[in-house]
């Protein structure tokens, strides 16, 4: 078999896994590995430290390297490195969702010009095969909807809050201690990571260019333990959902927490596990579940991509045509205000007669019907928490109603608004 030479940029969590697994495939030769700190003690079995460099340009400019494996992360200098690699005619395998969401267009365009491919199976849900299935065997389908739990950190936090009745802060602390959350967890808990993944996944599912900046985003930092408890009482679980669906006006793309009926599959995906449910025609519903991160699961996807490339390069000078970027048209992305949802809303109201009537009147005035109205006991300061669930309503109407509610004398606070999955 023809030997393929790879250069790996990054030898952290994913890079180490990739290096270890590649050792089992003699047809793939790792010529060089770039790291930031060349003096770091590595203790990686089988690693000849003389192939390490702290200059990643030595990899992208190395004429002997066929495939550049980018598992370093970040946007700069990664973008510059991959552009150089592509210009030098190298195929790319990357796990970098942020880079692809932000600069995918330029990278895929240069790859097309240079007749090379960019493979990124690990970028969306770590070890779960989703990119290749959507681009290949599901190709006959018109995708109608995607709904996924694509961030393990937030799913771990929400699971802990649900199972142990603890606050967001406590659950985040536990996640950090266990290494499931980074020291700065913003990218995960504010939903940025899920937005990057959704941008990539929706672009290939709907065959349109997607602007990640126009994807509506809300993280989980405002979820209260009271919301988790009420959700449970009403037969739901709260999950951070990445949602994509095609509606009459265009693509409705968003990442935000949702009430999910407790008997639905996504409600039962717990801990750091990821799961993506795809609805399409003619396939119907398919679900992809597994490890969305971690050294070995992520390396499994990266090495899978490298092996596919190696096999193709043996037979063809135009490898993996199915994995090339086909779409040129930009998606019309629908503003969240134009979407229709059911909503869970928690309010603090003065515990006086008529408060529920005021809520009903204001909602009614804004075209919102209520399917659940519940008072959750009273507080010492003569206020009470009132929870409502709406029937399907327009986001703009709900936001207008909230503005009116907060101005009314008897509503003291809007505690939460969480959309309900139907
Ligand atoms: N971790 C996961 O489970 C997972 C899952 C899916 C996708 N990903 C993606 O995979 C990528 C890597 O993640 P990771 O968790 O493996 O990161 P990581 O553990 O922080 O490793 C990053 C590696 O890149 C090296 N590096 C950083 N800056 C560099 C520079 N300027 N020049 C050369 N090398 C540099 C670091 O060198 P030193 O070793 O010297 O510090 C380290 O080896 C990211 O894009 C991430 O989003 C990760």
PDB file of C-alpha atoms in Angstrom, residues 5-235:
ATOM      1  CA  UNK A   5       2.961  11.121   5.152  1.00  0.00           C
ATOM      2  CA  UNK A   6       1.132  13.218   7.703  1.00  0.00           C
ATOM      3  CA  UNK A   7       2.130  16.178   9.821  1.00  0.00           C
ATOM      4  CA  UNK A   8       0.145  16.790  12.997  1.00  0.00           C
ATOM      5  CA  UNK A   9      -0.293  20.286  14.394  1.00  0.00           C
ATOM      6  CA  UNK A  10      -1.075  19.934  18.098  1.00  0.00           C
ATOM      7  CA  UNK A  11      -0.278  17.146  20.545  1.00  0.00           C
ATOM      8  CA  UNK A  12      -2.787  17.868  23.301  1.00  0.00           C
ATOM      9  CA  UNK A  13      -5.876  15.808  24.148  1.00  0.00           C
ATOM     10  CA  UNK A  14      -6.878  14.993  20.561  1.00  0.00           C
ATOM     11  CA  UNK A  15      -3.384  15.056  19.004  1.00  0.00           C
ATOM     12  CA  UNK A  16      -2.088  12.499  21.505  1.00  0.00           C
ATOM     13  CA  UNK A  17      -4.991  10.159  20.724  1.00  0.00           C
ATOM     14  CA  UNK A  18      -4.407  10.598  16.997  1.00  0.00           C
ATOM     15  CA  UNK A  19      -0.687   9.870  17.332  1.00  0.00           C
ATOM     16  CA  UNK A  20      -1.351   6.726  19.384  1.00  0.00           C
ATOM     17  CA  UNK A  21      -3.983   5.310  17.001  1.00  0.00           C
ATOM     18  CA  UNK A  22      -1.914   6.103  13.892  1.00  0.00           C
ATOM     19  CA  UNK A  23       0.760   3.794  15.323  1.00  0.00           C
ATOM     20  CA  UNK A  24      -1.542   0.892  14.411  1.00  0.00           C
ATOM     21  CA  UNK A  25      -1.581   1.824  10.719  1.00  0.00           C
ATOM     22  CA  UNK A  26       1.850   1.319   9.138  1.00  0.00           C
ATOM     23  CA  UNK A  27       0.702   2.838   5.839  1.00  0.00           C
ATOM     24  CA  UNK A  28       0.428   6.247   7.580  1.00  0.00           C
ATOM     25  CA  UNK A  29       3.719   7.800   8.582  1.00  0.00           C
ATOM     26  CA  UNK A  30       3.797  10.733  11.014  1.00  0.00           C
ATOM     27  CA  UNK A  31       6.707  12.844   9.774  1.00  0.00           C
ATOM     28  CA  UNK A  32       6.398  15.839  12.108  1.00  0.00           C
ATOM     29  CA  UNK A  33       4.324  17.084  15.023  1.00  0.00           C
ATOM     30  CA  UNK A  34       4.038  20.753  16.006  1.00  0.00           C
ATOM     31  CA  UNK A  35       3.534  21.774  19.632  1.00  0.00           C
ATOM     32  CA  UNK A  36       3.627  25.085  21.460  1.00  0.00           C
ATOM     33  CA  UNK A  37       6.047  24.124  24.217  1.00  0.00           C
ATOM     34  CA  UNK A  38       8.782  21.886  22.910  1.00  0.00           C
ATOM     35  CA  UNK A  39      10.208  21.367  26.416  1.00  0.00           C
ATOM     36  CA  UNK A  40       7.009  19.936  27.900  1.00  0.00           C
ATOM     37  CA  UNK A  41       7.416  16.383  29.306  1.00  0.00           C
ATOM     38  CA  UNK A  42       5.146  14.217  27.124  1.00  0.00           C
ATOM     39  CA  UNK A  43       5.571  10.531  28.108  1.00  0.00           C
ATOM     40  CA  UNK A  44       3.764   9.291  25.009  1.00  0.00           C
ATOM     41  CA  UNK A  45       4.613   5.698  24.159  1.00  0.00           C
ATOM     42  CA  UNK A  46       6.316   5.346  20.777  1.00  0.00           C
ATOM     43  CA  UNK A  47       6.954   9.093  20.369  1.00  0.00           C
ATOM     44  CA  UNK A  48      10.344   9.966  18.908  1.00  0.00           C
ATOM     45  CA  UNK A  49      10.709  13.499  20.276  1.00  0.00           C
ATOM     46  CA  UNK A  50      13.060  14.456  17.446  1.00  0.00           C
ATOM     47  CA  UNK A  51      10.001  14.818  15.166  1.00  0.00           C
ATOM     48  CA  UNK A  52       8.554  17.585  17.376  1.00  0.00           C
ATOM     49  CA  UNK A  53       8.817  21.204  16.315  1.00  0.00           C
ATOM     50  CA  UNK A  54       7.510  24.423  17.772  1.00  0.00           C
ATOM     51  CA  UNK A  55       7.183  25.918  14.316  1.00  0.00           C
ATOM     52  CA  UNK A  56       3.976  24.620  12.666  1.00  0.00           C
ATOM     53  CA  UNK A  57       5.010  26.281   9.367  1.00  0.00           C
ATOM     54  CA  UNK A  58       7.626  23.518   9.123  1.00  0.00           C
ATOM     55  CA  UNK A  59       4.675  21.182   8.632  1.00  0.00           C
ATOM     56  CA  UNK A  60       2.537  23.170   6.217  1.00  0.00           C
ATOM     57  CA  UNK A  61       5.578  23.998   4.060  1.00  0.00           C
ATOM     58  CA  UNK A  62       7.113  20.513   4.162  1.00  0.00           C
ATOM     59  CA  UNK A  63       7.084  19.100   0.604  1.00  0.00           C
ATOM     60  CA  UNK A  64       7.070  15.501   1.907  1.00  0.00           C
ATOM     61  CA  UNK A  65       3.830  15.878   3.874  1.00  0.00           C
ATOM     62  CA  UNK A  66       0.629  14.850   2.040  1.00  0.00           C
ATOM     63  CA  UNK A  67      -1.933  15.457   4.800  1.00  0.00           C
ATOM     64  CA  UNK A  68      -1.931  18.149   7.491  1.00  0.00           C
ATOM     65  CA  UNK A  69      -3.837  17.102  10.617  1.00  0.00           C
ATOM     66  CA  UNK A  70      -4.838  20.215  12.552  1.00  0.00           C
ATOM     67  CA  UNK A  71      -5.701  19.457  16.176  1.00  0.00           C
ATOM     68  CA  UNK A  72      -4.337  22.601  17.775  1.00  0.00           C
ATOM     69  CA  UNK A  73      -7.541  24.661  17.869  1.00  0.00           C
ATOM     70  CA  UNK A  74      -8.183  28.410  17.773  1.00  0.00           C
ATOM     71  CA  UNK A  75      -8.503  30.760  14.820  1.00  0.00           C
ATOM     72  CA  UNK A  76      -5.079  32.389  14.672  1.00  0.00           C
ATOM     73  CA  UNK A  77      -2.525  31.324  13.605  1.00  0.00           C
ATOM     74  CA  UNK A  78      -4.517  28.241  12.571  1.00  0.00           C
ATOM     75  CA  UNK A  79      -6.311  29.953   9.676  1.00  0.00           C
ATOM     76  CA  UNK A  80      -3.013  31.197   8.263  1.00  0.00           C
ATOM     77  CA  UNK A  81      -1.465  27.754   8.673  1.00  0.00           C
ATOM     78  CA  UNK A  82      -4.279  25.923   6.892  1.00  0.00           C
ATOM     79  CA  UNK A  83      -4.399  28.467   4.063  1.00  0.00           C
ATOM     80  CA  UNK A  84      -0.670  27.926   3.543  1.00  0.00           C
ATOM     81  CA  UNK A  85      -1.064  24.141   3.682  1.00  0.00           C
ATOM     82  CA  UNK A  86      -3.851  24.233   1.076  1.00  0.00           C
ATOM     83  CA  UNK A  87      -1.826  26.533  -1.182  1.00  0.00           C
ATOM     84  CA  UNK A  88       0.968  24.010  -0.928  1.00  0.00           C
ATOM     85  CA  UNK A  89      -1.426  21.296  -2.182  1.00  0.00           C
ATOM     86  CA  UNK A  90      -1.946  19.461   1.107  1.00  0.00           C
ATOM     87  CA  UNK A  91      -5.153  17.760   2.178  1.00  0.00           C
ATOM     88  CA  UNK A  92      -6.481  18.811   5.571  1.00  0.00           C
ATOM     89  CA  UNK A  93      -8.029  16.880   8.424  1.00  0.00           C
ATOM     90  CA  UNK A  94      -9.227  19.120  11.228  1.00  0.00           C
ATOM     91  CA  UNK A  95     -11.273  18.960  14.448  1.00  0.00           C
ATOM     92  CA  UNK A  96     -11.582  22.747  14.621  1.00  0.00           C
ATOM     93  CA  UNK A  97     -15.259  23.779  14.589  1.00  0.00           C
ATOM     94  CA  UNK A  98     -14.559  27.416  15.451  1.00  0.00           C
ATOM     95  CA  UNK A  99     -12.219  27.864  12.493  1.00  0.00           C
ATOM     96  CA  UNK A 100     -14.598  26.149  10.066  1.00  0.00           C
ATOM     97  CA  UNK A 101     -17.619  28.124  11.291  1.00  0.00           C
ATOM     98  CA  UNK A 102     -15.721  31.405  10.980  1.00  0.00           C
ATOM     99  CA  UNK A 103     -13.538  30.828   7.903  1.00  0.00           C
ATOM    100  CA  UNK A 104     -14.907  27.677   6.274  1.00  0.00           C
ATOM    101  CA  UNK A 105     -15.933  29.560   3.149  1.00  0.00           C
ATOM    102  CA  UNK A 106     -12.413  30.840   2.338  1.00  0.00           C
ATOM    103  CA  UNK A 107     -10.813  27.518   3.230  1.00  0.00           C
ATOM    104  CA  UNK A 108     -13.208  25.399   1.149  1.00  0.00           C
ATOM    105  CA  UNK A 109     -12.896  27.787  -1.798  1.00  0.00           C
ATOM    106  CA  UNK A 110      -9.102  27.572  -1.804  1.00  0.00           C
ATOM    107  CA  UNK A 111      -9.296  23.798  -1.339  1.00  0.00           C
ATOM    108  CA  UNK A 112     -11.492  23.576  -4.442  1.00  0.00           C
ATOM    109  CA  UNK A 113      -9.012  25.650  -6.446  1.00  0.00           C
ATOM    110  CA  UNK A 114      -6.100  23.531  -5.326  1.00  0.00           C
ATOM    111  CA  UNK A 115      -7.927  20.201  -5.775  1.00  0.00           C
ATOM    112  CA  UNK A 116      -7.492  19.157  -2.162  1.00  0.00           C
ATOM    113  CA  UNK A 117     -10.073  18.163   0.437  1.00  0.00           C
ATOM    114  CA  UNK A 118     -10.796  19.302   3.981  1.00  0.00           C
ATOM    115  CA  UNK A 119     -12.208  16.562   6.190  1.00  0.00           C
ATOM    116  CA  UNK A 120     -13.695  17.447   9.569  1.00  0.00           C
ATOM    117  CA  UNK A 121     -15.625  14.519  11.005  1.00  0.00           C
ATOM    118  CA  UNK A 122     -14.325  15.284  14.537  1.00  0.00           C
ATOM    119  CA  UNK A 123     -15.398  18.933  14.441  1.00  0.00           C
ATOM    120  CA  UNK A 124     -19.098  18.479  15.101  1.00  0.00           C
ATOM    121  CA  UNK A 125     -19.668  15.768  17.663  1.00  0.00           C
ATOM    122  CA  UNK A 126     -16.271  14.264  18.461  1.00  0.00           C
ATOM    123  CA  UNK A 127     -16.538  10.510  18.085  1.00  0.00           C
ATOM    124  CA  UNK A 128     -20.020  10.436  16.540  1.00  0.00           C
ATOM    125  CA  UNK A 129     -20.021   9.877  12.779  1.00  0.00           C
ATOM    126  CA  UNK A 130     -22.314  12.581  11.398  1.00  0.00           C
ATOM    127  CA  UNK A 131     -20.527  14.578   8.672  1.00  0.00           C
ATOM    128  CA  UNK A 132     -19.730  11.600   6.444  1.00  0.00           C
ATOM    129  CA  UNK A 133     -23.233  10.035   6.831  1.00  0.00           C
ATOM    130  CA  UNK A 134     -24.989  13.325   6.021  1.00  0.00           C
ATOM    131  CA  UNK A 135     -22.734  14.022   3.019  1.00  0.00           C
ATOM    132  CA  UNK A 136     -22.830  10.510   1.618  1.00  0.00           C
ATOM    133  CA  UNK A 137     -25.407   7.869   2.483  1.00  0.00           C
ATOM    134  CA  UNK A 138     -28.127  10.338   3.515  1.00  0.00           C
ATOM    135  CA  UNK A 139     -27.592  12.274   0.272  1.00  0.00           C
ATOM    136  CA  UNK A 140     -30.973  11.216  -1.138  1.00  0.00           C
ATOM    137  CA  UNK A 141     -32.753  13.029   1.660  1.00  0.00           C
ATOM    138  CA  UNK A 142     -34.322  16.401   2.052  1.00  0.00           C
ATOM    139  CA  UNK A 143     -33.416  17.245   5.623  1.00  0.00           C
ATOM    140  CA  UNK A 144     -36.363  18.819   7.423  1.00  0.00           C
ATOM    141  CA  UNK A 145     -35.006  19.207  10.925  1.00  0.00           C
ATOM    142  CA  UNK A 146     -31.967  18.629  13.107  1.00  0.00           C
ATOM    143  CA  UNK A 147     -32.121  18.756  16.885  1.00  0.00           C
ATOM    144  CA  UNK A 148     -29.064  17.923  18.889  1.00  0.00           C
ATOM    145  CA  UNK A 149     -27.250  17.921  22.183  1.00  0.00           C
ATOM    146  CA  UNK A 150     -23.824  18.788  20.841  1.00  0.00           C
ATOM    147  CA  UNK A 151     -22.002  20.085  23.904  1.00  0.00           C
ATOM    148  CA  UNK A 152     -20.990  17.632  26.606  1.00  0.00           C
ATOM    149  CA  UNK A 153     -20.038  20.233  29.231  1.00  0.00           C
ATOM    150  CA  UNK A 154     -23.461  21.863  29.304  1.00  0.00           C
ATOM    151  CA  UNK A 155     -25.249  18.535  29.147  1.00  0.00           C
ATOM    152  CA  UNK A 156     -23.211  17.332  32.119  1.00  0.00           C
ATOM    153  CA  UNK A 157     -24.122  20.481  34.095  1.00  0.00           C
ATOM    154  CA  UNK A 158     -27.846  20.239  33.270  1.00  0.00           C
ATOM    155  CA  UNK A 159     -27.851  16.512  34.090  1.00  0.00           C
ATOM    156  CA  UNK A 160     -26.251  17.168  37.492  1.00  0.00           C
ATOM    157  CA  UNK A 161     -28.723  19.972  38.221  1.00  0.00           C
ATOM    158  CA  UNK A 162     -31.588  17.606  37.349  1.00  0.00           C
ATOM    159  CA  UNK A 163     -30.330  14.546  39.203  1.00  0.00           C
ATOM    160  CA  UNK A 164     -28.929  16.220  42.325  1.00  0.00           C
ATOM    161  CA  UNK A 165     -31.160  19.316  42.571  1.00  0.00           C
ATOM    162  CA  UNK A 166     -28.068  21.571  42.709  1.00  0.00           C
ATOM    163  CA  UNK A 167     -27.572  25.087  41.345  1.00  0.00           C
ATOM    164  CA  UNK A 168     -25.865  25.961  38.070  1.00  0.00           C
ATOM    165  CA  UNK A 169     -22.847  27.296  39.994  1.00  0.00           C
ATOM    166  CA  UNK A 170     -22.434  24.070  42.001  1.00  0.00           C
ATOM    167  CA  UNK A 171     -22.799  21.882  38.924  1.00  0.00           C
ATOM    168  CA  UNK A 172     -20.260  23.990  36.997  1.00  0.00           C
ATOM    169  CA  UNK A 173     -17.804  23.654  39.902  1.00  0.00           C
ATOM    170  CA  UNK A 174     -18.159  19.857  39.784  1.00  0.00           C
ATOM    171  CA  UNK A 175     -17.762  19.807  36.003  1.00  0.00           C
ATOM    172  CA  UNK A 176     -14.566  21.877  36.301  1.00  0.00           C
ATOM    173  CA  UNK A 177     -13.137  19.599  39.012  1.00  0.00           C
ATOM    174  CA  UNK A 178     -13.797  16.551  36.830  1.00  0.00           C
ATOM    175  CA  UNK A 179     -12.177  18.175  33.786  1.00  0.00           C
ATOM    176  CA  UNK A 180     -15.475  18.403  31.861  1.00  0.00           C
ATOM    177  CA  UNK A 181     -15.401  22.218  31.893  1.00  0.00           C
ATOM    178  CA  UNK A 182     -12.465  24.434  30.977  1.00  0.00           C
ATOM    179  CA  UNK A 183     -11.088  27.039  33.387  1.00  0.00           C
ATOM    180  CA  UNK A 184     -12.845  29.635  31.251  1.00  0.00           C
ATOM    181  CA  UNK A 185     -16.095  27.813  30.398  1.00  0.00           C
ATOM    182  CA  UNK A 186     -17.650  30.688  28.387  1.00  0.00           C
ATOM    183  CA  UNK A 187     -17.379  28.971  25.001  1.00  0.00           C
ATOM    184  CA  UNK A 188     -19.407  26.023  26.261  1.00  0.00           C
ATOM    185  CA  UNK A 189     -21.858  27.482  28.781  1.00  0.00           C
ATOM    186  CA  UNK A 190     -22.799  30.494  26.643  1.00  0.00           C
ATOM    187  CA  UNK A 191     -23.507  28.243  23.655  1.00  0.00           C
ATOM    188  CA  UNK A 192     -20.724  29.425  21.287  1.00  0.00           C
ATOM    189  CA  UNK A 193     -19.323  25.906  20.809  1.00  0.00           C
ATOM    190  CA  UNK A 194     -22.778  24.571  19.932  1.00  0.00           C
ATOM    191  CA  UNK A 195     -23.328  27.464  17.489  1.00  0.00           C
ATOM    192  CA  UNK A 196     -20.105  26.626  15.593  1.00  0.00           C
ATOM    193  CA  UNK A 197     -21.156  22.983  15.374  1.00  0.00           C
ATOM    194  CA  UNK A 198     -24.673  23.883  14.250  1.00  0.00           C
ATOM    195  CA  UNK A 199     -23.293  26.223  11.568  1.00  0.00           C
ATOM    196  CA  UNK A 200     -21.230  23.375  10.091  1.00  0.00           C
ATOM    197  CA  UNK A 201     -23.925  20.735  10.392  1.00  0.00           C
ATOM    198  CA  UNK A 202     -26.751  22.851   9.006  1.00  0.00           C
ATOM    199  CA  UNK A 203     -24.637  23.981   6.035  1.00  0.00           C
ATOM    200  CA  UNK A 204     -24.052  20.396   4.918  1.00  0.00           C
ATOM    201  CA  UNK A 205     -27.576  19.247   5.807  1.00  0.00           C
ATOM    202  CA  UNK A 206     -29.384  22.001   3.913  1.00  0.00           C
ATOM    203  CA  UNK A 207     -26.675  22.567   1.275  1.00  0.00           C
ATOM    204  CA  UNK A 208     -26.506  26.288   1.911  1.00  0.00           C
ATOM    205  CA  UNK A 209     -23.871  28.611   3.319  1.00  0.00           C
ATOM    206  CA  UNK A 210     -24.665  29.534   6.893  1.00  0.00           C
ATOM    207  CA  UNK A 211     -23.545  32.653   8.763  1.00  0.00           C
ATOM    208  CA  UNK A 212     -22.753  31.564  12.322  1.00  0.00           C
ATOM    209  CA  UNK A 213     -23.188  35.152  13.534  1.00  0.00           C
ATOM    210  CA  UNK A 214     -26.886  35.044  12.585  1.00  0.00           C
ATOM    211  CA  UNK A 215     -27.580  31.878  14.604  1.00  0.00           C
ATOM    212  CA  UNK A 216     -29.621  32.805  17.677  1.00  0.00           C
ATOM    213  CA  UNK A 217     -27.704  31.859  20.828  1.00  0.00           C
ATOM    214  CA  UNK A 218     -28.537  31.534  24.505  1.00  0.00           C
ATOM    215  CA  UNK A 219     -26.453  29.552  26.981  1.00  0.00           C
ATOM    216  CA  UNK A 220     -27.382  27.806  30.217  1.00  0.00           C
ATOM    217  CA  UNK A 221     -26.020  30.247  32.795  1.00  0.00           C
ATOM    218  CA  UNK A 222     -29.465  31.648  33.659  1.00  0.00           C
ATOM    219  CA  UNK A 223     -31.132  28.267  34.259  1.00  0.00           C
ATOM    220  CA  UNK A 224     -32.277  28.189  37.880  1.00  0.00           C
ATOM    221  CA  UNK A 225     -32.713  25.071  39.939  1.00  0.00           C
ATOM    222  CA  UNK A 226     -36.387  26.102  40.300  1.00  0.00           C
ATOM    223  CA  UNK A 227     -36.749  25.840  36.493  1.00  0.00           C
ATOM    224  CA  UNK A 228     -35.259  22.350  36.523  1.00  0.00           C
ATOM    225  CA  UNK A 229     -37.651  21.335  39.315  1.00  0.00           C
ATOM    226  CA  UNK A 230     -40.728  22.785  37.618  1.00  0.00           C
ATOM    227  CA  UNK A 231     -39.740  21.125  34.349  1.00  0.00           C
ATOM    228  CA  UNK A 232     -39.561  17.802  36.187  1.00  0.00           C
ATOM    229  CA  UNK A 233     -42.955  18.361  37.833  1.00  0.00           C
ATOM    230  CA  UNK A 234     -44.491  19.068  34.443  1.00  0.00           C
ATOM    231  CA  UNK A 235     -42.892  16.004  32.816  1.00  0.00           C
TER     232      UNK A 235
END
